[in-house]
């Protein structure tokens, strides 16, 4: 499927219109076997979790409710520059002496 559309944001509320089109044979969508759909979506996103309700103009009466959760990649670890200092076991902390 390919998807294209537009959205409008007003505070933490959003609306969107998304058109879908099948480019390869495959499974039916949640709306059935329609190969081309126009989805009208309304939702809110007060943080990193958005909830929405969508309807398809081609399938009257069917409603899709969903939740989207933003995932973020962990920051990249910077590459080491220069050499690491030589290991010196004498610099390790000493354990307390135990009495027997």
mmCIF file with all atom_site columns, N, CA and C in Angstrom, residues 17 23 25 30 53 81 85 89:
data_model
loop_
_atom_site.group_PDB
_atom_site.id
_atom_site.type_symbol
_atom_site.label_atom_id
_atom_site.label_alt_id
_atom_site.label_comp_id
_atom_site.label_asym_id
_atom_site.label_entity_id
_atom_site.label_seq_id
_atom_site.pdbx_PDB_ins_code
_atom_site.Cartn_x
_atom_site.Cartn_y
_atom_site.Cartn_z
_atom_site.occupancy
_atom_site.B_iso_or_equiv
_atom_site.pdbx_formal_charge
_atom_site.auth_seq_id
_atom_site.auth_comp_id
_atom_site.auth_asym_id
_atom_site.auth_atom_id
_atom_site.pdbx_PDB_model_num
ATOM 1  N N  . UNK A 1 17 ? -6.294  13.758 6.418  1.00 0.00 ? 17 UNK A N  1
ATOM 2  C CA . UNK A 1 17 ? -6.918  13.014 5.334  1.00 0.00 ? 17 UNK A CA 1
ATOM 3  C C  . UNK A 1 17 ? -5.793  12.241 4.665  1.00 0.00 ? 17 UNK A C  1
ATOM 4  N N  . UNK A 1 23 ? -0.396  -1.230 -4.310 1.00 0.00 ? 23 UNK A N  1
ATOM 5  C CA . UNK A 1 23 ? 0.534   -1.353 -5.434 1.00 0.00 ? 23 UNK A CA 1
ATOM 6  C C  . UNK A 1 23 ? 0.931   -2.800 -5.685 1.00 0.00 ? 23 UNK A C  1
ATOM 7  N N  . UNK A 1 25 ? -0.410  -7.076 -4.866 1.00 0.00 ? 25 UNK A N  1
ATOM 8  C CA . UNK A 1 25 ? -1.419  -7.961 -4.282 1.00 0.00 ? 25 UNK A CA 1
ATOM 9  C C  . UNK A 1 25 ? -1.021  -8.309 -2.861 1.00 0.00 ? 25 UNK A C  1
ATOM 10 N N  . UNK A 1 30 ? -7.961  -3.512 7.101  1.00 0.00 ? 30 UNK A N  1
ATOM 11 C CA . UNK A 1 30 ? -8.949  -3.639 8.174  1.00 0.00 ? 30 UNK A CA 1
ATOM 12 C C  . UNK A 1 30 ? -10.319 -3.179 7.713  1.00 0.00 ? 30 UNK A C  1
ATOM 13 N N  . UNK A 1 53 ? -9.266  8.364  15.806 1.00 0.00 ? 53 UNK A N  1
ATOM 14 C CA . UNK A 1 53 ? -10.411 7.667  15.236 1.00 0.00 ? 53 UNK A CA 1
ATOM 15 C C  . UNK A 1 53 ? -10.388 7.962  13.746 1.00 0.00 ? 53 UNK A C  1
ATOM 16 N N  . UNK A 1 81 ? 38.140  8.779  20.660 1.00 0.00 ? 81 UNK A N  1
ATOM 17 C CA . UNK A 1 81 ? 39.241  9.432  19.956 1.00 0.00 ? 81 UNK A CA 1
ATOM 18 C C  . UNK A 1 81 ? 40.469  9.353  20.846 1.00 0.00 ? 81 UNK A C  1
ATOM 19 N N  . UNK A 1 85 ? 44.035  4.974  28.292 1.00 0.00 ? 85 UNK A N  1
ATOM 20 C CA . UNK A 1 85 ? 45.202  4.863  29.165 1.00 0.00 ? 85 UNK A CA 1
ATOM 21 C C  . UNK A 1 85 ? 45.530  3.394  29.434 1.00 0.00 ? 85 UNK A C  1
ATOM 22 N N  . UNK A 1 89 ? 46.654  -2.099 37.473 1.00 0.00 ? 89 UNK A N  1
ATOM 23 C CA . UNK A 1 89 ? 45.866  -2.719 38.544 1.00 0.00 ? 89 UNK A CA 1
ATOM 24 C C  . UNK A 1 89 ? 46.096  -2.055 39.898 1.00 0.00 ? 89 UNK A C  1
#
